[in-house]
C-alpha positions as a Markdown table, in Angstrom:
| # | Residue | x | y | z |
|---|---|---|---|---|
| 1 | Met | 12.9 | 12.4 | 26.5 |
| 2 | Asp | 16.6 | 11.6 | 26.1 |
| 3 | Arg | 17.1 | 10.8 | 22.4 |
| 4 | Glu | 20.8 | 10.0 | 22.8 |
| 5 | Ile | 20.4 | 6.8 | 25.0 |
| 6 | Ser | 23.2 | 4.5 | 23.9 |
| 7 | Arg | 22.6 | 1.2 | 22.1 |
| 8 | Arg | 24.8 | -0.5 | 24.7 |
| 9 | Cys | 22.3 | 0.5 | 27.3 |
| 10 | Ala | 19.5 | -1.2 | 25.5 |
| 11 | Leu | 21.5 | -4.3 | 24.6 |
| 12 | Ala | 22.9 | -4.8 | 28.2 |
| 13 | Thr | 19.4 | -5.9 | 29.4 |
| 14 | Leu | 19.5 | -8.9 | 27.0 |
| 15 | Gly | 22.0 | -11.0 | 28.8 |
| 16 | Val | 19.5 | -13.3 | 30.5 |
| 17 | Ala | 19.0 | -17.0 | 30.7 |
| 18 | Ser | 16.2 | -18.5 | 28.7 |
| 19 | Thr | 13.1 | -20.2 | 30.0 |
| 20 | Thr | 11.2 | -22.7 | 27.9 |
| 21 | Val | 7.5 | -22.3 | 26.9 |
| 22 | Ala | 5.8 | -23.4 | 23.8 |
| 23 | Gly | 5.1 | -20.9 | 21.1 |
| 24 | Cys | 1.8 | -21.1 | 19.3 |
| 25 | Leu | 1.2 | -19.8 | 15.8 |
| 26 | Glu | -2.2 | -18.8 | 14.5 |
| 27 | Thr | -2.8 | -18.6 | 10.7 |
| 28 | Leu | -4.8 | -15.6 | 9.5 |
| 29 | Pro | -6.0 | -14.4 | 6.1 |
| 30 | Asp | -3.5 | -12.9 | 3.7 |
| 31 | Glu | -4.2 | -9.2 | 3.8 |
| 32 | Phe | -0.8 | -7.7 | 3.9 |
| 33 | Ser | -0.5 | -3.9 | 4.1 |
| 34 | Glu | -1.2 | -1.9 | 7.3 |
| 35 | Ser | -3.2 | 0.4 | 5.0 |
| 36 | Lys | -5.8 | -2.5 | 4.8 |
| 37 | Ala | -6.0 | -2.9 | 8.6 |
| 38 | Lys | -9.4 | -2.1 | 10.1 |
| 39 | Glu | -9.7 | 1.4 | 11.6 |
| 40 | Ser | -12.0 | 0.4 | 14.5 |
| 41 | Asp | -11.2 | 2.2 | 17.7 |
| 42 | Gly | -13.2 | -0.4 | 19.7 |
| 43 | Gly | -12.0 | -3.2 | 21.9 |
| 44 | Gly | -13.1 | -6.8 | 22.0 |
| 45 | Asn | -12.2 | -8.8 | 19.0 |
| 46 | His | -12.0 | -5.9 | 16.6 |
| 47 | Arg | -8.6 | -5.4 | 15.0 |
| 48 | Thr | -7.4 | -1.9 | 15.3 |
| 49 | Trp | -4.4 | -0.3 | 13.5 |
| 50 | Pro | -1.5 | -1.1 | 13.5 |
| 51 | Ala | -2.6 | -4.7 | 13.9 |
| 52 | Ile | -2.8 | -6.6 | 10.6 |
| 53 | Glu | -4.4 | -9.7 | 9.2 |
| 54 | Ala | -1.5 | -11.3 | 7.3 |
| 55 | Gly | 0.6 | -14.2 | 8.1 |
| 56 | Glu | 0.8 | -16.0 | 11.5 |
| 57 | Val | 0.5 | -14.8 | 15.0 |
| 58 | Ile | 3.6 | -15.5 | 17.2 |
| 59 | Ser | 2.1 | -13.8 | 20.3 |
| 60 | Asp | -1.2 | -12.0 | 20.8 |
| 61 | Phe | -0.2 | -11.1 | 24.4 |
| 62 | Glu | -3.3 | -12.7 | 25.7 |
| 63 | Asp | -1.4 | -15.1 | 28.0 |
| 64 | Leu | 1.5 | -13.1 | 29.5 |
| 65 | Glu | 2.6 | -16.0 | 31.6 |
| 66 | Gln | 4.5 | -17.1 | 28.4 |
| 67 | Trp | 6.6 | -14.0 | 28.7 |
| 68 | Arg | 9.5 | -13.7 | 31.1 |
| 69 | Glu | 10.3 | -10.3 | 32.5 |
| 70 | His | 14.0 | -9.6 | 32.7 |
| 71 | Thr | 14.1 | -5.8 | 33.2 |
| 72 | Gly | 11.1 | -4.2 | 34.8 |
| 73 | Arg | 7.7 | -5.9 | 34.3 |
| 74 | Ile | 5.2 | -6.9 | 31.6 |
| 75 | Glu | 1.5 | -6.4 | 32.4 |
| 76 | Pro | -1.8 | -6.5 | 30.5 |
| 77 | Ala | -3.1 | -3.3 | 28.9 |
| 78 | Pro | -6.8 | -4.0 | 27.9 |
| 79 | Asp | -7.5 | -0.3 | 27.3 |
| 80 | Glu | -4.8 | -0.3 | 24.5 |
| 81 | Val | -5.9 | -3.4 | 22.6 |
| 82 | Arg | -4.9 | -3.6 | 19.0 |
| 83 | Ala | -5.9 | -7.2 | 18.5 |
| 84 | Gly | -7.8 | -9.7 | 20.6 |
| 85 | Ser | -8.8 | -8.5 | 24.1 |
| 86 | Gln | -5.6 | -6.8 | 25.3 |
| 87 | Ala | -2.2 | -5.4 | 24.5 |
| 88 | Ala | 0.7 | -5.5 | 27.0 |
| 89 | Val | 2.9 | -2.9 | 28.5 |
| 90 | Ile | 6.6 | -3.5 | 29.1 |
| 91 | Glu | 7.8 | -0.9 | 31.7 |
| 92 | Ser | 10.3 | -0.1 | 34.4 |
| 93 | Asp | 11.5 | 2.7 | 36.6 |
| 94 | Glu | 14.9 | 2.4 | 35.0 |
| 95 | Gly | 16.4 | 3.3 | 31.7 |
| 96 | Thr | 15.4 | 0.1 | 30.0 |
| 97 | Ala | 12.5 | -2.4 | 30.1 |
| 98 | Gly | 12.4 | -5.8 | 28.5 |
| 99 | Ala | 10.7 | -9.2 | 28.3 |
| 100 | Gly | 11.3 | -12.3 | 26.3 |
| 101 | Leu | 9.3 | -15.2 | 24.8 |
| 102 | Ser | 10.9 | -18.7 | 24.5 |
| 103 | Phe | 10.1 | -21.6 | 22.2 |
| 104 | Ser | 10.8 | -25.1 | 23.4 |
| 105 | Asp | 10.8 | -26.6 | 19.9 |
| 106 | Gly | 12.4 | -23.7 | 18.2 |
| 107 | Leu | 10.5 | -21.2 | 15.9 |
| 108 | Asp | 11.2 | -21.2 | 12.2 |
| 109 | Leu | 11.9 | -17.7 | 10.9 |
| 110 | Glu | 14.2 | -18.7 | 8.0 |
| 111 | Ala | 11.9 | -17.5 | 5.3 |
| 112 | Trp | 9.8 | -15.0 | 7.4 |
| 113 | Asn | 9.6 | -11.4 | 8.4 |
| 114 | Val | 8.7 | -10.5 | 12.0 |
| 115 | Ser | 6.7 | -7.4 | 13.0 |
| 116 | Leu | 4.8 | -6.1 | 15.9 |
| 117 | Ala | 2.6 | -3.2 | 16.9 |
| 118 | Val | 4.4 | -0.8 | 19.3 |
| 119 | Lys | 3.5 | 2.4 | 21.2 |
| 120 | Pro | 6.7 | 4.0 | 22.7 |
| 121 | Glu | 5.2 | 6.1 | 25.4 |
| 122 | Ser | 8.6 | 6.6 | 27.0 |
| 123 | Ala | 11.2 | 5.1 | 24.7 |
| 124 | Ser | 13.8 | 6.4 | 22.2 |
| 125 | Arg | 14.9 | 3.0 | 20.9 |
| 126 | Ile | 13.4 | -0.4 | 20.5 |
| 127 | Val | 15.5 | -3.6 | 20.4 |
| 128 | Val | 14.2 | -6.9 | 19.2 |
| 129 | Glu | 16.6 | -9.8 | 19.6 |
| 130 | Phe | 16.4 | -13.2 | 18.0 |
| 131 | Leu | 18.4 | -16.0 | 19.6 |
| 132 | Ala | 19.1 | -18.6 | 16.9 |
| 133 | Pro | 19.6 | -20.8 | 18.8 |
| 134 | Ser | 21.8 | -19.0 | 21.5 |
| 135 | Arg | 23.2 | -15.6 | 22.2 |
| 136 | Asp | 26.3 | -16.5 | 20.3 |
| 137 | Glu | 24.2 | -16.9 | 17.2 |
| 138 | Arg | 21.7 | -14.0 | 17.3 |
| 139 | Leu | 20.3 | -11.3 | 15.1 |
| 140 | Thr | 19.2 | -7.9 | 16.4 |
| 141 | Thr | 16.8 | -5.2 | 15.3 |
| 142 | Val | 17.7 | -1.7 | 16.7 |
| 143 | Arg | 15.0 | 0.8 | 15.7 |
| 144 | Ser | 15.2 | 4.4 | 16.6 |
| 145 | Val | 11.9 | 5.9 | 17.6 |
| 146 | Pro | 10.9 | 9.1 | 15.6 |
| 147 | Asn | 11.3 | 12.2 | 17.7 |
| 148 | Asp | 8.1 | 13.2 | 19.5 |
| 149 | His | 6.3 | 10.0 | 18.6 |
| 150 | Asp | 4.5 | 8.4 | 21.5 |
| 151 | Gly | 1.7 | 6.8 | 19.5 |
| 152 | Trp | 1.2 | 3.4 | 17.9 |
| 153 | Phe | 3.1 | 2.3 | 14.8 |
| 154 | Arg | 4.1 | -1.0 | 13.3 |
| 155 | Leu | 7.7 | -2.1 | 13.6 |
| 156 | Asp | 9.2 | -4.4 | 11.0 |
| 157 | Cys | 12.2 | -6.3 | 12.1 |
| 158 | Gly | 15.2 | -6.0 | 9.8 |
| 159 | Tyr | 18.6 | -7.0 | 11.2 |
| 160 | Glu | 21.0 | -4.3 | 12.3 |
| 161 | Gln | 23.6 | -6.5 | 14.1 |
| 162 | Lys | 24.8 | -10.1 | 14.3 |
| 163 | Pro | 27.8 | -11.5 | 16.2 |
| 164 | Glu | 30.6 | -13.8 | 14.9 |
| 165 | Gly | 28.4 | -16.9 | 15.2 |
| 166 | Glu | 26.2 | -17.8 | 12.3 |
| 167 | Pro | 22.5 | -17.8 | 13.3 |
| 168 | Asp | 20.2 | -20.6 | 12.3 |
| 169 | Leu | 16.8 | -18.9 | 11.8 |
| 170 | Ser | 15.1 | -22.2 | 11.4 |
| 171 | Asn | 15.7 | -22.7 | 15.1 |
| 172 | Val | 14.9 | -19.4 | 17.0 |
| 173 | Thr | 14.7 | -20.3 | 20.7 |
| 174 | Arg | 13.8 | -16.9 | 22.1 |
| 175 | Val | 12.6 | -13.4 | 21.0 |
| 176 | Asn | 13.4 | -10.5 | 23.3 |
| 177 | Val | 11.7 | -7.1 | 23.2 |
| 178 | Val | 13.5 | -4.3 | 24.9 |
| 179 | Ala | 12.8 | -0.6 | 25.2 |
| 180 | Ala | 15.5 | 2.1 | 25.9 |
| 181 | Gly | 14.0 | 5.1 | 27.6 |
| 182 | Pro | 15.4 | 8.1 | 29.4 |
| 183 | Glu | 18.6 | 7.3 | 31.2 |
| 184 | Asp | 17.1 | 7.6 | 34.7 |
| 185 | Gly | 13.7 | 6.2 | 33.6 |
| 186 | Pro | 10.9 | 5.6 | 33.5 |
| 187 | Thr | 10.6 | 3.5 | 30.4 |
| 188 | Arg | 7.3 | 2.4 | 29.0 |
| 189 | Leu | 6.5 | 0.5 | 25.8 |
| 190 | Leu | 3.1 | -0.9 | 24.7 |
| 191 | Val | 3.2 | -3.9 | 22.4 |
| 192 | Asp | 0.7 | -6.2 | 20.6 |
| 193 | Asp | 0.2 | -8.5 | 17.6 |
| 194 | Leu | 3.7 | -10.0 | 17.2 |
| 195 | Arg | 3.6 | -12.0 | 14.0 |
| 196 | Arg | 5.5 | -13.4 | 11.1 |
| 197 | Thr | 4.8 | -12.9 | 7.4 |
| 198 | Glu | 6.4 | -14.5 | 4.4 |
| 199 | Ala | 9.7 | -12.9 | 3.2 |
| 200 | Val | 10.6 | -12.1 | -0.4 |
| 201 | Asp | 13.1 | -14.4 | -2.2 |
| 202 | Asn | 15.9 | -11.8 | -2.5 |
| 203 | Gly | 17.1 | -8.7 | -0.7 |
| 204 | Lys | 15.9 | -5.3 | -1.8 |
| 205 | Ala | 17.2 | -1.7 | -1.8 |
| 206 | Ile | 15.6 | 1.7 | -2.5 |
| 207 | Leu | 17.9 | 4.5 | -3.5 |
| 208 | Ala | 16.3 | 7.8 | -2.5 |
| 209 | Phe | 17.8 | 11.0 | -4.1 |
| 210 | Tyr | 16.5 | 13.7 | -1.8 |
| 211 | Asp | 15.6 | 17.1 | -3.2 |
| 212 | Gly | 16.5 | 16.1 | -6.8 |
| 213 | His | 19.9 | 17.9 | -7.1 |
| 214 | Arg | 21.6 | 18.4 | -10.3 |
| 215 | Ser | 24.2 | 15.8 | -9.5 |
| 216 | His | 21.4 | 13.3 | -9.1 |
| 217 | Phe | 20.4 | 13.8 | -12.7 |
| 218 | Asp | 23.8 | 14.4 | -14.3 |
| 219 | Val | 25.8 | 11.8 | -12.4 |
| 220 | Ala | 23.7 | 9.3 | -10.4 |
| 221 | Ala | 21.0 | 8.6 | -13.0 |
| 222 | Lys | 23.6 | 7.7 | -15.6 |
| 223 | Leu | 25.3 | 5.3 | -13.3 |
| 224 | Leu | 22.0 | 3.7 | -12.4 |
| 225 | Asp | 21.0 | 3.5 | -16.1 |
| 226 | Glu | 24.1 | 1.4 | -16.7 |
| 227 | Arg | 22.8 | -1.2 | -14.3 |
| 228 | Gly | 19.2 | -0.9 | -15.4 |
| 229 | Trp | 18.2 | 0.3 | -11.9 |
| 230 | Pro | 15.4 | 2.8 | -11.0 |
| 231 | Gly | 15.5 | 5.4 | -8.2 |
| 232 | Ala | 13.2 | 7.5 | -6.1 |
| 233 | Val | 13.4 | 11.3 | -6.1 |
| 234 | Pro | 11.6 | 13.0 | -3.2 |
| 235 | Val | 11.0 | 16.6 | -4.2 |
| 236 | Asp | 9.0 | 19.6 | -3.1 |
| 237 | Pro | 7.4 | 21.1 | -6.3 |
| 238 | Arg | 7.9 | 24.6 | -4.9 |
| 239 | Arg | 11.7 | 24.1 | -5.1 |
| 240 | Val | 12.0 | 22.2 | -8.4 |
| 241 | Gly | 14.3 | 23.9 | -10.8 |
| 242 | Gly | 15.9 | 26.2 | -8.3 |
| 243 | Gly | 19.1 | 26.2 | -6.3 |
| 244 | Gly | 20.9 | 23.6 | -8.4 |
| 245 | Arg | 18.0 | 21.2 | -8.6 |
| 246 | Met | 16.6 | 19.4 | -11.7 |
| 247 | Asp | 13.5 | 20.8 | -13.4 |
| 248 | Phe | 10.2 | 19.2 | -14.2 |
| 249 | Asp | 11.2 | 18.1 | -17.7 |
| 250 | Glu | 14.2 | 16.2 | -16.2 |
| 251 | Leu | 12.1 | 14.7 | -13.5 |
| 252 | Arg | 9.7 | 13.4 | -16.3 |
| 253 | Gln | 12.7 | 11.9 | -18.1 |
| 254 | Leu | 13.5 | 10.0 | -14.9 |
| 255 | Gln | 9.9 | 8.9 | -14.5 |
| 256 | Asp | 10.0 | 7.6 | -18.1 |
| 257 | Arg | 13.0 | 5.5 | -17.1 |
| 258 | Gly | 11.1 | 3.8 | -14.2 |
| 259 | Trp | 11.8 | 6.2 | -11.4 |
| 260 | Asp | 9.4 | 7.5 | -8.7 |
| 261 | Val | 9.0 | 11.2 | -8.2 |
| 262 | Cys | 7.8 | 11.4 | -4.6 |
| 263 | Ser | 6.4 | 13.9 | -2.1 |
| 264 | Tyr | 8.9 | 15.8 | 0.1 |
| 265 | Pro | 7.6 | 19.0 | 1.6 |
| 266 | Arg | 11.0 | 20.4 | 2.3 |
| 267 | Ala | 10.0 | 24.0 | 2.5 |
| 268 | Asp | 8.1 | 23.0 | 5.6 |
| 269 | Ala | 10.9 | 21.4 | 7.6 |
| 270 | Asp | 9.0 | 21.9 | 10.8 |
| 271 | Leu | 5.9 | 20.3 | 9.4 |
| 272 | Ala | 5.3 | 18.1 | 12.5 |
| 273 | Glu | 5.3 | 21.1 | 14.7 |
| 274 | Gln | 2.6 | 23.0 | 12.8 |
| 275 | Pro | -1.2 | 22.9 | 13.6 |
| 276 | Glu | -3.0 | 19.8 | 12.3 |
| 277 | Asp | -5.0 | 21.7 | 9.7 |
| 278 | Arg | -1.8 | 23.3 | 8.3 |
| 279 | Gln | -0.1 | 19.9 | 8.2 |
| 280 | Arg | -3.0 | 18.4 | 6.3 |
| 281 | Thr | -3.0 | 21.4 | 3.8 |
| 282 | Val | 0.7 | 21.0 | 3.1 |
| 283 | Val | 0.6 | 17.3 | 2.7 |
| 284 | Glu | -2.4 | 17.4 | 0.4 |
| 285 | Ser | -1.1 | 20.3 | -1.7 |
| 286 | Ile | 2.3 | 18.8 | -2.3 |
| 287 | Arg | 0.7 | 15.5 | -3.3 |
| 288 | Asp | -1.8 | 17.1 | -5.6 |
| 289 | Ser | 0.8 | 19.5 | -7.2 |
| 290 | Leu | 3.0 | 16.5 | -8.1 |
| 291 | Ala | 0.0 | 14.6 | -9.5 |
| 292 | Asp | -0.9 | 17.7 | -11.6 |
| 293 | Gln | 2.6 | 17.7 | -13.0 |
| 294 | Gly | 2.2 | 14.1 | -14.2 |
| 295 | Phe | 3.7 | 12.3 | -11.2 |
| 296 | Ser | 0.6 | 10.6 | -9.9 |
| 297 | Asp | 2.4 | 7.3 | -9.2 |
| 298 | Gly | 5.3 | 8.8 | -7.2 |
| 299 | Ser | 3.1 | 11.3 | -5.4 |
| 300 | Arg | 1.6 | 8.4 | -3.4 |
| 301 | His | 4.8 | 8.2 | -1.4 |
| 302 | Phe | 5.8 | 10.6 | 1.4 |
| 303 | Phe | 9.4 | 11.3 | 2.6 |
| 304 | Ala | 9.5 | 13.2 | 5.9 |
| 305 | Pro | 11.0 | 16.7 | 5.6 |
| 306 | Glu | 12.5 | 16.6 | 9.1 |
| 307 | Trp | 13.4 | 12.9 | 8.7 |
| 308 | Arg | 13.8 | 12.1 | 12.4 |
| 309 | Gln | 10.5 | 13.7 | 13.4 |
| 310 | Met | 7.0 | 12.1 | 13.2 |
| 311 | Thr | 4.3 | 12.9 | 15.6 |
| 312 | Pro | 1.2 | 10.7 | 15.9 |
| 313 | Thr | -0.8 | 13.5 | 14.3 |
| 314 | Thr | 1.5 | 13.8 | 11.3 |
| 315 | Leu | 1.5 | 10.0 | 10.9 |
| 316 | Ser | -2.3 | 9.9 | 10.8 |
| 317 | Ile | -2.3 | 12.6 | 8.1 |
| 318 | Ile | 0.3 | 10.7 | 6.0 |
| 319 | Arg | -1.7 | 7.5 | 6.3 |
| 320 | Glu | -4.8 | 9.4 | 5.2 |
| 321 | His | -3.2 | 10.9 | 2.1 |
| 322 | His | -0.3 | 8.6 | 1.1 |
| 323 | Glu | 0.2 | 4.9 | 0.4 |
| 324 | Ser | 3.7 | 4.8 | 2.0 |
| 325 | Gly | 6.0 | 6.9 | 4.1 |
| 326 | Phe | 9.7 | 7.1 | 4.8 |
| 327 | Leu | 11.7 | 8.6 | 7.7 |
| 328 | Phe | 14.9 | 8.0 | 9.6 |
| 329 | Gly | 15.1 | 4.7 | 11.5 |
| 330 | Ser | 18.6 | 3.5 | 10.6 |
| 331 | Cys | 17.7 | -0.2 | 10.4 |
| 332 | Pro | 16.8 | -2.6 | 7.6 |
| 333 | Thr | 13.2 | -3.7 | 7.5 |
| 334 | Gly | 11.1 | -6.7 | 6.4 |
| 335 | Ala | 10.3 | -6.8 | 2.7 |
| 336 | Pro | 7.7 | -5.7 | 2.0 |
| 337 | Pro | 7.2 | -3.8 | 5.3 |
| 338 | Thr | 3.9 | -4.2 | 7.1 |
| 339 | Gly | 4.3 | -0.7 | 8.7 |
| 340 | Ile | 4.5 | 0.9 | 5.2 |
| 341 | His | 4.1 | 4.4 | 6.5 |
| 342 | Thr | 7.1 | 4.4 | 8.9 |
| 343 | Thr | 9.6 | 2.6 | 6.7 |
| 344 | Pro | 13.1 | 3.4 | 8.0 |
| 345 | Val | 15.8 | 5.2 | 6.0 |
| 346 | Ile | 19.6 | 5.2 | 6.5 |
| 347 | Trp | 22.1 | 8.0 | 5.6 |
| 348 | Gly | 23.9 | 6.9 | 2.4 |
| 349 | Pro | 27.4 | 8.3 | 3.1 |
| 350 | Ala | 27.7 | 6.2 | 6.3 |
| 351 | Leu | 29.2 | 3.4 | 4.3 |
| 352 | Gln | 31.6 | 2.1 | 6.9 |
| 353 | Ser | 29.3 | 2.7 | 9.9 |
| 354 | Gly | 26.2 | 0.9 | 8.8 |
| 355 | Val | 25.3 | 1.0 | 5.1 |
| 356 | Arg | 27.6 | -1.8 | 4.0 |
| 357 | Arg | 26.5 | -4.0 | 6.9 |
| 358 | His | 22.9 | -3.3 | 6.1 |
| 359 | Ile | 23.4 | -4.3 | 2.5 |
| 360 | Asn | 25.1 | -7.5 | 3.6 |
| 361 | Leu | 22.4 | -8.5 | 6.0 |
| 362 | Cys | 19.6 | -7.6 | 3.5 |
| 363 | Asp | 21.3 | -9.9 | 1.0 |
| 364 | Gln | 21.7 | -12.8 | 3.5 |
| 365 | Tyr | 18.3 | -12.5 | 5.1 |
| 366 | Arg | 16.1 | -11.1 | 2.3 |
| 367 | Lys | 15.3 | -7.7 | 3.9 |
| 368 | Leu | 14.9 | -4.2 | 2.6 |
| 369 | Thr | 17.2 | -1.2 | 3.1 |
| 370 | Val | 16.2 | 2.4 | 2.1 |
| 371 | Ile | 19.3 | 4.6 | 1.5 |
| 372 | Arg | 19.2 | 8.4 | 1.5 |
| 373 | Ile | 21.6 | 9.9 | -1.1 |
| 374 | Pro | 22.5 | 13.6 | -0.7 |
| 375 | Pro | 24.2 | 15.7 | -3.5 |
| 376 | Ile | 27.1 | 13.9 | -5.1 |
| 377 | Val | 30.5 | 15.8 | -5.4 |
| 378 | Glu | 33.7 | 14.8 | -7.2 |
| 379 | Gly | 37.1 | 14.9 | -5.5 |
| 380 | Glu | 37.7 | 15.3 | -1.8 |
| 381 | Asp | 35.2 | 18.1 | -1.2 |
| 382 | Ala | 32.3 | 16.0 | 0.2 |
| 383 | Gly | 31.1 | 17.5 | 3.4 |
| 384 | Glu | 28.6 | 16.4 | 6.0 |
| 385 | Ser | 25.7 | 17.0 | 3.7 |
| 386 | Ser | 27.0 | 15.5 | 0.5 |
| 387 | Met | 28.5 | 12.2 | -0.8 |
| 388 | Ser | 31.7 | 11.8 | -2.8 |
| 389 | Leu | 31.5 | 10.3 | -6.2 |
| 390 | Asp | 33.9 | 7.6 | -5.2 |
| 391 | Asp | 31.8 | 6.6 | -2.3 |
| 392 | Phe | 28.6 | 6.6 | -4.4 |
| 393 | Lys | 30.3 | 4.3 | -7.0 |
| 394 | His | 31.4 | 2.1 | -4.1 |
| 395 | Leu | 27.9 | 1.9 | -2.8 |
| 396 | Leu | 26.5 | 0.9 | -6.2 |
| 397 | Asp | 29.2 | -1.7 | -6.7 |
| 398 | His | 28.5 | -3.2 | -3.2 |
| 399 | Ile | 24.8 | -3.4 | -3.9 |
| 400 | Glu | 25.5 | -5.1 | -7.3 |
| 401 | Asn | 28.1 | -7.5 | -5.8 |
| 402 | Arg | 25.7 | -8.6 | -3.1 |
| 403 | Gly | 22.9 | -9.1 | -5.7 |
| 404 | Leu | 20.2 | -6.9 | -4.1 |
| 405 | Asp | 17.2 | -5.9 | -6.3 |
| 406 | Val | 17.0 | -2.1 | -6.6 |
| 407 | Ile | 13.3 | -1.2 | -6.5 |
| 408 | Thr | 11.0 | 1.9 | -6.1 |
| 409 | Pro | 8.4 | 2.7 | -3.4 |
| 410 | Ser | 5.7 | 1.9 | -6.0 |
| 411 | Asp | 7.1 | -1.6 | -6.4 |
| 412 | Leu | 6.4 | -2.1 | -2.7 |
| 413 | Ile | 2.8 | -1.1 | -2.7 |
| 414 | Asp | 1.9 | -2.3 | -6.2 |
| 415 | Gly | 3.0 | -5.9 | -5.5 |
| 416 | Thr | 5.7 | -6.0 | -8.3 |
| 417 | Ile | 8.3 | -7.4 | -6.0 |
| 418 | Asp | 8.4 | -11.1 | -5.4 |
| 419 | Gly | 7.0 | -12.8 | -2.3 |
| 420 | Asn | 3.7 | -10.9 | -2.3 |
């Protein structure tokens, strides 16, 4: 699969005229997290992961006549049902496949998050576009699919892009779903259970200090303390205290200040390529070792060691042993995410090529961004795998100026952020 397909290729399929059909919303019980979804593998009316039971259904893909094909085709997929009696497949023989759903009276998404179940059998990127009310006033989700992942997961739509026009999310006239696959095709994406859930009342950010480097304790923690902010430190207990990393006593100090110390099996960078029993052993042992060291809260959260890679087998193991999971996705997400085990992360030093924009959009539309912070260096010596102190200070100032709440992974799953 070609993982370098361009964003332009995916977005080019979206320039289509809208049709008008009525959108119908079904209210369901308020059970929010994907971890609470039923695990049935059966069909019929049994909900199967990653369908959820929270919020309101926008489309259950039972009546595909409401969807307009504009690249390739959309067809029923009853053997892949996640909710109701069937899922749908959007596919083409080309490099993109897409379909759209229109709303004659406009759909109100002003105080809502949107998510859907997806299975990218042949897709490297998924685009969800919200016309509010036209293409001149639109918001776009652009979600990178984890390498080697062709199974089901839940995609939460945070906003990656918007044009010059100011969208009116109280009047969304169309939702487009587009998959970008190999350049020469075929492209194939299964979808189900498109729904909206209530948004939080303010934008959120998680600052994740991967590997617990010395500069994270000596420099970053002090700057966060000045603002009263917590952080997350994904660590591998086998590497703690070595190679310029903080030790367990320092990690406990951060935990006492409200930080999460999380699971990050870095010594097994090719974790997803190992046999299933080995993956399970590593995931369990890292979690248990952190809990034994006193980090039981933080050990509930998994950060992918090879942060672009997540096979269906690895995801299944993570869901079994952790309450949340984080990996590369380079897009904001709904807050709190319904796909809590595939929460996307962005590279912190990319201030001018994504991070600042993400923070702005999370502020304006009440979403979540998770930012990966590498070692911090002073002066002009920051390389590709580090972040300059000036840039880090700029990042914190921008988050503060935009008024985002800085939270931890535990805040997400323990219901200590607003809007739950």
